[in-house]
mmCIF file of C-alpha atoms and ligand atoms in Angstrom:
data_model
loop_
_atom_site.group_PDB
_atom_site.id
_atom_site.type_symbol
_atom_site.label_atom_id
_atom_site.label_comp_id
_atom_site.label_asym_id
_atom_site.label_seq_id
_atom_site.Cartn_x
_atom_site.Cartn_y
_atom_site.Cartn_z
ATOM 1 C CA MET A 1 -9.707 -9.729 13.305
ATOM 2 C CA SER A 2 -6.607 -7.861 14.428
ATOM 3 C CA LEU A 3 -4.649 -5.831 11.901
ATOM 4 C CA LEU A 4 -1.763 -3.483 12.625
ATOM 5 C CA VAL A 5 0.156 -1.018 10.478
ATOM 6 C CA VAL A 6 3.431 0.737 11.146
ATOM 7 C CA GLY A 7 4.162 3.533 8.736
ATOM 8 C CA SER A 8 4.448 7.238 8.189
ATOM 9 C CA VAL A 9 1.847 9.855 9.077
ATOM 10 C CA ALA A 10 2.880 12.818 7.015
ATOM 11 C CA LEU A 11 2.316 16.295 5.763
ATOM 12 C CA ASP A 12 2.644 16.032 1.986
ATOM 13 C CA SER A 13 3.194 18.778 -0.560
ATOM 14 C CA LEU A 14 2.150 17.630 -3.998
ATOM 15 C CA GLU A 15 2.347 18.813 -7.592
ATOM 16 C CA THR A 16 0.449 17.051 -10.350
ATOM 17 C CA PRO A 17 -0.488 18.246 -13.844
ATOM 18 C CA PHE A 18 -3.861 19.164 -12.309
ATOM 19 C CA GLY A 19 -2.748 21.372 -9.461
ATOM 20 C CA ARG A 20 -0.805 21.542 -6.243
ATOM 21 C CA ARG A 21 -1.452 21.199 -2.522
ATOM 22 C CA GLU A 22 0.756 22.221 0.414
ATOM 23 C CA GLU A 23 1.113 20.268 3.662
ATOM 24 C CA VAL A 24 -1.930 18.045 3.300
ATOM 25 C CA LEU A 25 -2.539 14.812 5.188
ATOM 26 C CA GLY A 26 -0.460 11.927 3.832
ATOM 27 C CA GLY A 27 1.768 9.068 4.862
ATOM 28 C CA SER A 28 1.639 5.326 4.374
ATOM 29 C CA ALA A 29 -0.120 4.613 7.700
ATOM 30 C CA SER A 30 -2.794 7.252 7.006
ATOM 31 C CA TYR A 31 -3.777 5.840 3.615
ATOM 32 C CA PHE A 32 -3.455 2.245 4.775
ATOM 33 C CA SER A 33 -5.544 2.564 7.920
ATOM 34 C CA THR A 34 -8.282 4.604 6.249
ATOM 35 C CA CYS A 35 -8.678 1.929 3.558
ATOM 36 C CA ALA A 36 -8.200 -1.162 5.748
ATOM 37 C CA SER A 37 -10.727 0.043 8.306
ATOM 38 C CA PHE A 38 -13.554 -0.489 5.815
ATOM 39 C CA PHE A 39 -13.188 -4.112 6.939
ATOM 40 C CA GLY A 40 -12.503 -3.667 10.659
ATOM 41 C CA PRO A 41 -10.555 -1.550 13.142
ATOM 42 C CA THR A 42 -6.896 -0.985 12.286
ATOM 43 C CA ARG A 43 -4.129 -0.485 14.840
ATOM 44 C CA VAL A 44 -1.736 2.322 13.932
ATOM 45 C CA VAL A 45 1.879 2.565 15.122
ATOM 46 C CA ALA A 46 3.320 5.909 14.041
ATOM 47 C CA VAL A 47 4.764 9.213 15.168
ATOM 48 C CA VAL A 48 3.797 12.828 14.522
ATOM 49 C CA GLY A 49 5.395 16.084 15.669
ATOM 50 C CA GLU A 50 4.045 18.944 17.759
ATOM 51 C CA ASP A 51 2.884 20.709 14.593
ATOM 52 C CA PHE A 52 0.558 17.954 13.390
ATOM 53 C CA PRO A 53 -3.060 19.198 13.196
ATOM 54 C CA GLU A 54 -5.408 17.537 15.681
ATOM 55 C CA GLU A 55 -8.161 17.491 13.032
ATOM 56 C CA HIS A 56 -6.198 14.903 10.992
ATOM 57 C CA LEU A 57 -6.027 12.588 13.991
ATOM 58 C CA ALA A 58 -9.743 13.098 14.596
ATOM 59 C CA PHE A 59 -10.384 12.169 10.948
ATOM 60 C CA LEU A 60 -8.253 8.997 11.108
ATOM 61 C CA SER A 61 -9.971 7.752 14.244
ATOM 62 C CA SER A 62 -13.408 8.656 12.872
ATOM 63 C CA ARG A 63 -12.693 6.226 10.012
ATOM 64 C CA GLY A 64 -11.755 3.342 12.325
ATOM 65 C CA ALA A 65 -8.036 3.787 12.979
ATOM 66 C CA ASP A 66 -7.062 2.853 16.533
ATOM 67 C CA LEU A 67 -4.453 5.471 17.419
ATOM 68 C CA ALA A 68 -3.307 3.975 20.751
ATOM 69 C CA GLY A 69 0.086 3.311 19.112
ATOM 70 C CA LEU A 70 0.479 6.778 17.590
ATOM 71 C CA VAL A 71 2.731 9.088 19.596
ATOM 72 C CA ARG A 72 3.266 12.826 19.411
ATOM 73 C CA GLN A 73 6.907 13.781 19.932
ATOM 74 C CA PRO A 74 8.764 17.083 20.244
ATOM 75 C CA GLY A 75 9.813 18.323 16.809
ATOM 76 C CA ARG A 76 8.316 18.550 13.352
ATOM 77 C CA THR A 77 6.163 15.965 11.577
ATOM 78 C CA PHE A 78 7.622 13.916 8.700
ATOM 79 C CA ARG A 79 7.279 15.815 5.423
ATOM 80 C CA TRP A 80 7.365 14.584 1.847
ATOM 81 C CA LYS A 81 7.305 16.690 -1.301
ATOM 82 C CA GLY A 82 6.542 14.948 -4.578
ATOM 83 C CA ARG A 83 5.763 15.714 -8.171
ATOM 84 C CA TYR A 84 4.072 13.744 -10.925
ATOM 85 C CA ASP A 85 4.606 14.666 -14.529
ATOM 86 C CA PHE A 86 2.212 13.818 -17.294
ATOM 87 C CA ASP A 87 3.023 10.140 -16.760
ATOM 88 C CA LEU A 88 1.198 9.837 -13.479
ATOM 89 C CA ASN A 89 2.671 6.416 -12.765
ATOM 90 C CA THR A 90 5.943 7.654 -11.306
ATOM 91 C CA ALA A 91 6.416 10.020 -8.405
ATOM 92 C CA GLN A 92 9.465 12.246 -8.357
ATOM 93 C CA THR A 93 10.560 12.913 -4.795
ATOM 94 C CA LEU A 94 11.535 16.578 -4.452
ATOM 95 C CA ASP A 95 12.198 16.542 -0.727
ATOM 96 C CA THR A 96 12.056 14.119 2.212
ATOM 97 C CA GLN A 97 12.319 15.499 5.747
ATOM 98 C CA LEU A 98 12.306 12.645 8.249
ATOM 99 C CA ASN A 99 12.030 15.006 11.274
ATOM 100 C CA VAL A 100 10.448 13.009 14.162
ATOM 101 C CA LEU A 101 10.695 9.804 12.095
ATOM 102 C CA ALA A 102 14.489 10.003 12.349
ATOM 103 C CA THR A 103 14.464 9.227 16.083
ATOM 104 C CA PHE A 104 11.230 7.251 16.301
ATOM 105 C CA LYS A 105 11.379 4.036 18.365
ATOM 106 C CA PRO A 106 8.072 2.245 17.878
ATOM 107 C CA ALA A 107 6.613 0.841 21.101
ATOM 108 C CA LEU A 108 3.563 -1.363 20.765
ATOM 109 C CA PRO A 109 0.851 -1.142 23.415
ATOM 110 C CA ALA A 110 1.055 -4.436 25.373
ATOM 111 C CA ALA A 111 -2.436 -5.452 24.234
ATOM 112 C CA TRP A 112 -1.300 -5.332 20.596
ATOM 113 C CA ARG A 113 1.407 -7.984 20.898
ATOM 114 C CA ASP A 114 -1.080 -10.663 19.862
ATOM 115 C CA THR A 115 -1.817 -8.970 16.509
ATOM 116 C CA GLU A 116 -2.507 -11.549 13.779
ATOM 117 C CA PHE A 117 -2.108 -9.481 10.607
ATOM 118 C CA VAL A 118 0.716 -6.984 10.263
ATOM 119 C CA PHE A 119 1.509 -4.456 7.552
ATOM 120 C CA LEU A 120 4.982 -2.942 7.603
ATOM 121 C CA GLY A 121 4.355 0.271 5.706
ATOM 122 C CA ASN A 122 6.906 2.266 3.806
ATOM 123 C CA ILE A 123 9.268 3.331 6.590
ATOM 124 C CA ASP A 124 12.866 2.691 7.698
ATOM 125 C CA PRO A 125 13.375 -1.118 7.550
ATOM 126 C CA ASP A 126 15.022 -0.981 11.017
ATOM 127 C CA LEU A 127 11.701 0.268 12.366
ATOM 128 C CA GLN A 128 9.819 -2.411 10.440
ATOM 129 C CA GLN A 129 11.912 -5.064 12.190
ATOM 130 C CA SER A 130 11.553 -3.473 15.589
ATOM 131 C CA VAL A 131 7.767 -3.768 15.220
ATOM 132 C CA LEU A 132 8.068 -7.405 14.169
ATOM 133 C CA ASP A 133 10.213 -8.037 17.256
ATOM 134 C CA GLN A 134 7.311 -6.851 19.387
ATOM 135 C CA VAL A 135 4.487 -8.938 17.912
ATOM 136 C CA GLY A 136 4.341 -12.496 19.179
ATOM 137 C CA LYS A 137 3.314 -14.825 16.379
ATOM 138 C CA PRO A 138 1.593 -12.967 13.565
ATOM 139 C CA ARG A 139 -0.299 -15.153 11.086
ATOM 140 C CA PHE A 140 0.547 -12.979 8.094
ATOM 141 C CA VAL A 141 3.062 -10.185 7.605
ATOM 142 C CA ALA A 142 3.109 -7.953 4.531
ATOM 143 C CA CYS A 143 5.588 -5.228 3.764
ATOM 144 C CA ASP A 144 5.989 -2.221 1.495
ATOM 145 C CA THR A 145 9.045 -0.145 0.679
ATOM 146 C CA MET A 146 10.293 2.451 -1.800
ATOM 147 C CA ASN A 147 13.391 3.562 -3.701
ATOM 148 C CA PHE A 148 14.482 5.790 -0.784
ATOM 149 C CA TRP A 149 14.996 2.745 1.487
ATOM 150 C CA ILE A 150 16.202 0.401 -1.288
ATOM 151 C CA ASP A 151 18.995 2.934 -1.888
ATOM 152 C CA SER A 152 19.848 3.942 1.640
ATOM 153 C CA LYS A 153 19.085 0.834 3.753
ATOM 154 C CA ARG A 154 19.382 -2.117 1.430
ATOM 155 C CA ALA A 155 21.011 -4.544 3.907
ATOM 156 C CA SER A 156 18.404 -3.838 6.562
ATOM 157 C CA LEU A 157 15.597 -4.146 4.017
ATOM 158 C CA LEU A 158 16.878 -7.594 3.011
ATOM 159 C CA GLU A 159 16.706 -8.583 6.718
ATOM 160 C CA THR A 160 13.078 -7.424 6.855
ATOM 161 C CA LEU A 161 12.266 -9.432 3.728
ATOM 162 C CA LYS A 162 13.433 -12.654 5.372
ATOM 163 C CA ARG A 163 10.668 -12.193 7.931
ATOM 164 C CA VAL A 164 7.677 -11.306 5.754
ATOM 165 C CA ASP A 165 5.083 -13.374 3.891
ATOM 166 C CA LEU A 166 4.301 -10.839 1.193
ATOM 167 C CA LEU A 167 6.016 -7.822 -0.347
ATOM 168 C CA PHE A 168 4.184 -5.047 -2.189
ATOM 169 C CA VAL A 169 6.346 -3.125 -4.670
ATOM 170 C CA ASN A 170 5.800 -1.125 -7.817
ATOM 171 C CA ASP A 171 7.540 -2.206 -10.988
ATOM 172 C CA ALA A 172 10.371 0.339 -10.740
ATOM 173 C CA GLU A 173 11.065 -0.730 -7.138
ATOM 174 C CA ALA A 174 10.967 -4.418 -8.124
ATOM 175 C CA ARG A 175 13.573 -3.751 -10.829
ATOM 176 C CA GLN A 176 15.746 -1.723 -8.465
ATOM 177 C CA LEU A 177 15.536 -4.236 -5.618
ATOM 178 C CA ALA A 178 16.275 -7.235 -7.838
ATOM 179 C CA GLY A 179 18.759 -5.497 -10.180
ATOM 180 C CA GLU A 180 16.792 -7.017 -13.053
ATOM 181 C CA HIS A 181 14.887 -5.214 -15.821
ATOM 182 C CA ASN A 182 12.252 -7.821 -16.611
ATOM 183 C CA VAL A 183 9.490 -7.559 -14.014
ATOM 184 C CA ILE A 184 8.722 -11.299 -14.018
ATOM 185 C CA LYS A 185 12.384 -12.194 -13.449
ATOM 186 C CA ALA A 186 12.649 -9.439 -10.842
ATOM 187 C CA ALA A 187 9.670 -10.890 -8.945
ATOM 188 C CA LYS A 188 11.265 -14.362 -8.986
ATOM 189 C CA THR A 189 14.533 -12.910 -7.668
ATOM 190 C CA ILE A 190 12.649 -11.135 -4.860
ATOM 191 C CA LEU A 191 10.920 -14.404 -3.904
ATOM 192 C CA GLY A 192 14.438 -15.733 -3.375
ATOM 193 C CA PHE A 193 15.032 -13.001 -0.752
ATOM 194 C CA GLY A 194 12.446 -14.540 1.566
ATOM 195 C CA PRO A 195 8.800 -13.528 1.003
ATOM 196 C CA ARG A 196 6.366 -16.290 0.019
ATOM 197 C CA ALA A 197 4.575 -13.911 -2.334
ATOM 198 C CA VAL A 198 5.182 -10.665 -4.199
ATOM 199 C CA VAL A 199 2.613 -8.211 -5.533
ATOM 200 C CA VAL A 200 4.014 -5.943 -8.250
ATOM 201 C CA LYS A 201 1.842 -2.855 -8.668
ATOM 202 C CA ARG A 202 1.939 -1.397 -12.150
ATOM 203 C CA GLY A 203 -0.052 1.803 -11.752
ATOM 204 C CA GLU A 204 -2.670 2.192 -14.449
ATOM 205 C CA TYR A 205 -1.760 -1.254 -15.836
ATOM 206 C CA GLY A 206 -2.872 -3.198 -12.769
ATOM 207 C CA ALA A 207 -1.057 -5.616 -10.513
ATOM 208 C CA LEU A 208 0.709 -8.969 -10.775
ATOM 209 C CA PHE A 209 0.800 -11.533 -7.974
ATOM 210 C CA PHE A 210 3.593 -14.117 -7.753
ATOM 211 C CA SER A 211 3.847 -17.002 -5.330
ATOM 212 C CA GLY A 212 5.825 -20.168 -6.053
ATOM 213 C CA SER A 213 4.824 -21.046 -9.595
ATOM 214 C CA GLU A 214 1.486 -19.205 -9.346
ATOM 215 C CA VAL A 215 0.916 -15.944 -11.218
ATOM 216 C CA PHE A 216 -2.271 -13.867 -11.124
ATOM 217 C CA ALA A 217 -2.847 -10.682 -13.112
ATOM 218 C CA ALA A 218 -5.468 -8.088 -12.215
ATOM 219 C CA SER A 219 -6.046 -5.109 -14.432
ATOM 220 C CA ALA A 220 -6.507 -1.679 -12.909
ATOM 221 C CA TYR A 221 -9.973 -0.174 -12.948
ATOM 222 C CA PRO A 222 -10.019 2.073 -16.047
ATOM 223 C CA LEU A 223 -10.392 5.533 -14.558
ATOM 224 C CA LEU A 224 -11.180 8.734 -16.419
ATOM 225 C CA ASP A 225 -10.033 11.003 -13.615
ATOM 226 C CA VAL A 226 -6.709 10.388 -11.941
ATOM 227 C CA PHE A 227 -5.953 13.493 -9.946
ATOM 228 C CA ASP A 228 -3.252 12.560 -7.463
ATOM 229 C CA PRO A 229 -1.601 9.113 -7.501
ATOM 230 C CA THR A 230 -0.106 9.644 -4.014
ATOM 231 C CA GLY A 231 -1.150 6.899 -1.658
ATOM 232 C CA ALA A 232 -2.284 4.494 -4.371
ATOM 233 C CA GLY A 233 0.152 1.865 -3.124
ATOM 234 C CA ASP A 234 -0.821 2.187 0.524
ATOM 235 C CA SER A 235 -4.504 2.259 -0.334
ATOM 236 C CA PHE A 236 -4.027 -0.902 -2.389
ATOM 237 C CA ALA A 237 -2.279 -2.555 0.558
ATOM 238 C CA GLY A 238 -4.983 -1.297 2.949
ATOM 239 C CA GLY A 239 -7.794 -2.771 0.882
ATOM 240 C CA PHE A 240 -5.827 -5.997 0.373
ATOM 241 C CA MET A 241 -4.850 -6.529 4.004
ATOM 242 C CA GLY A 242 -8.181 -5.340 5.416
ATOM 243 C CA TYR A 243 -9.969 -7.884 3.244
ATOM 244 C CA VAL A 244 -7.550 -10.747 4.030
ATOM 245 C CA ALA A 245 -7.712 -10.030 7.780
ATOM 246 C CA ARG A 246 -11.515 -9.911 7.615
ATOM 247 C CA CYS A 247 -11.603 -13.293 5.800
ATOM 248 C CA GLY A 248 -9.097 -14.662 8.297
ATOM 249 C CA ARG A 249 -7.446 -16.996 5.800
ATOM 250 C CA MET A 250 -4.801 -16.739 3.091
ATOM 251 C CA GLU A 251 -5.883 -19.333 0.497
ATOM 252 C CA PRO A 252 -5.337 -18.423 -3.180
ATOM 253 C CA ASP A 253 -9.028 -17.555 -3.780
ATOM 254 C CA VAL A 254 -8.944 -15.009 -0.938
ATOM 255 C CA LEU A 255 -5.656 -13.505 -2.131
ATOM 256 C CA ARG A 256 -7.001 -13.152 -5.676
ATOM 257 C CA ARG A 257 -10.080 -11.279 -4.504
ATOM 258 C CA ALA A 258 -7.869 -9.234 -2.174
ATOM 259 C CA ILE A 259 -5.852 -8.019 -5.170
ATOM 260 C CA VAL A 260 -9.012 -6.820 -6.886
ATOM 261 C CA VAL A 261 -10.308 -5.219 -3.667
ATOM 262 C CA GLY A 262 -6.920 -3.468 -3.326
ATOM 263 C CA SER A 263 -7.049 -2.202 -6.918
ATOM 264 C CA VAL A 264 -10.604 -0.956 -6.479
ATOM 265 C CA VAL A 265 -9.857 0.898 -3.234
ATOM 266 C CA ALA A 266 -6.719 2.442 -4.789
ATOM 267 C CA SER A 267 -8.752 3.559 -7.800
ATOM 268 C CA PHE A 268 -10.873 5.714 -5.494
ATOM 269 C CA ALA A 269 -7.892 7.117 -3.580
ATOM 270 C CA VAL A 270 -6.370 8.665 -6.716
ATOM 271 C CA GLU A 271 -9.538 10.490 -7.783
ATOM 272 C CA GLN A 272 -8.821 13.471 -5.525
ATOM 273 C CA PHE A 273 -5.855 15.047 -3.718
ATOM 274 C CA SER A 274 -4.557 13.631 -0.443
ATOM 275 C CA LEU A 275 -7.094 11.386 1.351
ATOM 276 C CA ASP A 276 -10.005 13.564 0.214
ATOM 277 C CA ARG A 277 -11.866 10.952 -1.837
ATOM 278 C CA LEU A 278 -11.509 8.453 1.016
ATOM 279 C CA ARG A 279 -13.323 10.855 3.331
ATOM 280 C CA THR A 280 -16.606 10.285 1.529
ATOM 281 C CA LEU A 281 -16.045 6.757 0.168
ATOM 282 C CA THR A 282 -18.654 4.175 1.179
ATOM 283 C CA ALA A 283 -18.642 0.376 1.364
ATOM 284 C CA ALA A 284 -21.446 0.346 -1.231
ATOM 285 C CA GLU A 285 -19.214 2.213 -3.705
ATOM 286 C CA ILE A 286 -16.400 -0.295 -3.155
ATOM 287 C CA ARG A 287 -18.810 -3.187 -3.708
ATOM 288 C CA ALA A 288 -20.213 -1.643 -6.901
ATOM 289 C CA ARG A 289 -16.798 -0.980 -8.425
ATOM 290 C CA TYR A 290 -15.638 -4.501 -7.474
ATOM 291 C CA ALA A 291 -18.618 -5.870 -9.443
ATOM 292 C CA GLU A 292 -17.631 -3.714 -12.434
ATOM 293 C CA ALA A 293 -14.017 -4.924 -12.184
ATOM 294 C CA ARG A 294 -15.265 -8.505 -12.179
ATOM 295 C CA GLN A 295 -17.393 -7.875 -15.252
ATOM 296 C CA LEU A 296 -14.468 -6.226 -16.980
ATOM 297 C CA ALA A 297 -12.190 -9.213 -16.490
ATOM 298 C CA HIS A 298 -14.732 -11.848 -17.424
ATOM 299 C CA PHE A 299 -14.444 -13.818 -20.657
ATOM 300 C CA ASP A 300 -15.905 -17.154 -21.769
ATOM 301 C CA ASP A 301 -14.108 -20.315 -22.785
ATOM 302 C CA LEU A 302 -13.356 -20.748 -26.501
ATOM 303 C CA GLU A 303 -15.966 -22.650 -28.586
ATOM 304 C CA PRO A 304 -15.077 -26.383 -28.829
ATOM 305 C CA ASP A 305 -15.452 -26.473 -32.654
ATOM 306 C CA LEU A 306 -13.589 -23.230 -33.296
ATOM 307 C CA PHE A 307 -10.511 -24.327 -35.237
ATOM 308 C CA ALA A 308 -10.225 -25.571 -38.805
ATOM 309 C CA PRO A 309 -10.197 -29.382 -39.084
ATOM 310 C CA GLY A 310 -6.785 -30.984 -38.643
ATOM 311 C CA ARG A 311 -5.316 -28.062 -36.651
HETATM 312 P P1 AMP B 401 2.438 5.664 -2.127
HETATM 313 O O1 AMP B 401 1.280 4.828 -1.701
HETATM 314 O O2 AMP B 401 3.613 4.837 -2.513
HETATM 315 O O3 AMP B 401 2.065 6.703 -3.149
HETATM 316 O O4 AMP B 401 2.925 6.445 -0.804
HETATM 317 C C1 AMP B 401 2.810 7.828 -0.651
HETATM 318 C C2 AMP B 401 3.063 8.252 0.780
HETATM 319 O O5 AMP B 401 4.340 7.785 1.223
HETATM 320 C C3 AMP B 401 3.068 9.748 0.887
HETATM 321 O O6 AMP B 401 1.879 10.187 1.528
HETATM 322 C C4 AMP B 401 4.336 10.100 1.694
HETATM 323 O O7 AMP B 401 4.061 10.884 2.832
HETATM 324 C C5 AMP B 401 4.898 8.754 2.108
HETATM 325 N N1 AMP B 401 6.356 8.702 1.966
HETATM 326 C C6 AMP B 401 7.113 9.181 0.944
HETATM 327 N N2 AMP B 401 8.428 8.943 1.170
HETATM 328 C C7 AMP B 401 8.511 8.277 2.353
HETATM 329 C C8 AMP B 401 9.608 7.762 3.141
HETATM 330 N N3 AMP B 401 10.889 7.859 2.743
HETATM 331 N N4 AMP B 401 9.311 7.133 4.305
HETATM 332 C C9 AMP B 401 8.027 7.026 4.712
HETATM 333 N N5 AMP B 401 6.953 7.503 4.038
HETATM 334 C C10 AMP B 401 7.181 8.128 2.866
#
């Protein structure tokens, strides 16, 4: 399999009702590659500054990220500061410093131009397109975004959407992008922008998948301990894309399981700050929680003689 991500590698400062952390490892490409590489090596296209700790790079490659497309440039690393109030579903951005991301021009190693599966992580949509320009004929392209880009780069984002197979968004982003309150209608509107499928992530309420007339709902794994929701979306996408790339096909049965795999992987990511829970996560734990999720969603058919006569 060949799977590539372009996204941010960041130093995050986070406040949740359970505590705070300063300048910890974050970024869409970090979460994505750590989760996707449970299923195979993941190519990372990203930029960091001179101040980015070497130990974070060592960690990412120890988990299976191929960092041949990650460059270190003069200047400071991208920084994001976010806060979650008691409703852990919505992040409040306190500060975004693009730093080296502002001038980043992604350049794919020549050997990566044949990549089959591509994930355009949450990053400037111009950069997302420049990566797509450099891959020959990908079999499947998925994309993520956030309110920051929907606000500031809407026209460019709509260009990206014409070129992707699947968009991952959370419900607030779906509403904002479509200009439509109802999430189902918003998803239909987004399908009209170009992607063949849309996954709407709804935090603790699970995820909805839309493609053509097909809808699939997966509930989130009911967690007792949500510590830091940062990276849930990228972890979801990492589990999803890693699994799809590993299967090597995009039929509905694979995509359905991929949504559950994504939810399960994301459920681990939020149990501790930053990528900390992912540092110790094992394939056996993912498999066990997938089995629990399956059990949770299972119900039998109704009895044939259930209803009163004549009804
Ligand atoms: P999520 O999976 O949506 O929670 O993504 C969280 C990650 O996105 C954090 O680790 C941030 O470093 C990163 N991030 C936040 N804002 C941006 C932005 N404008 N561009 C790129 N990455 C961002």
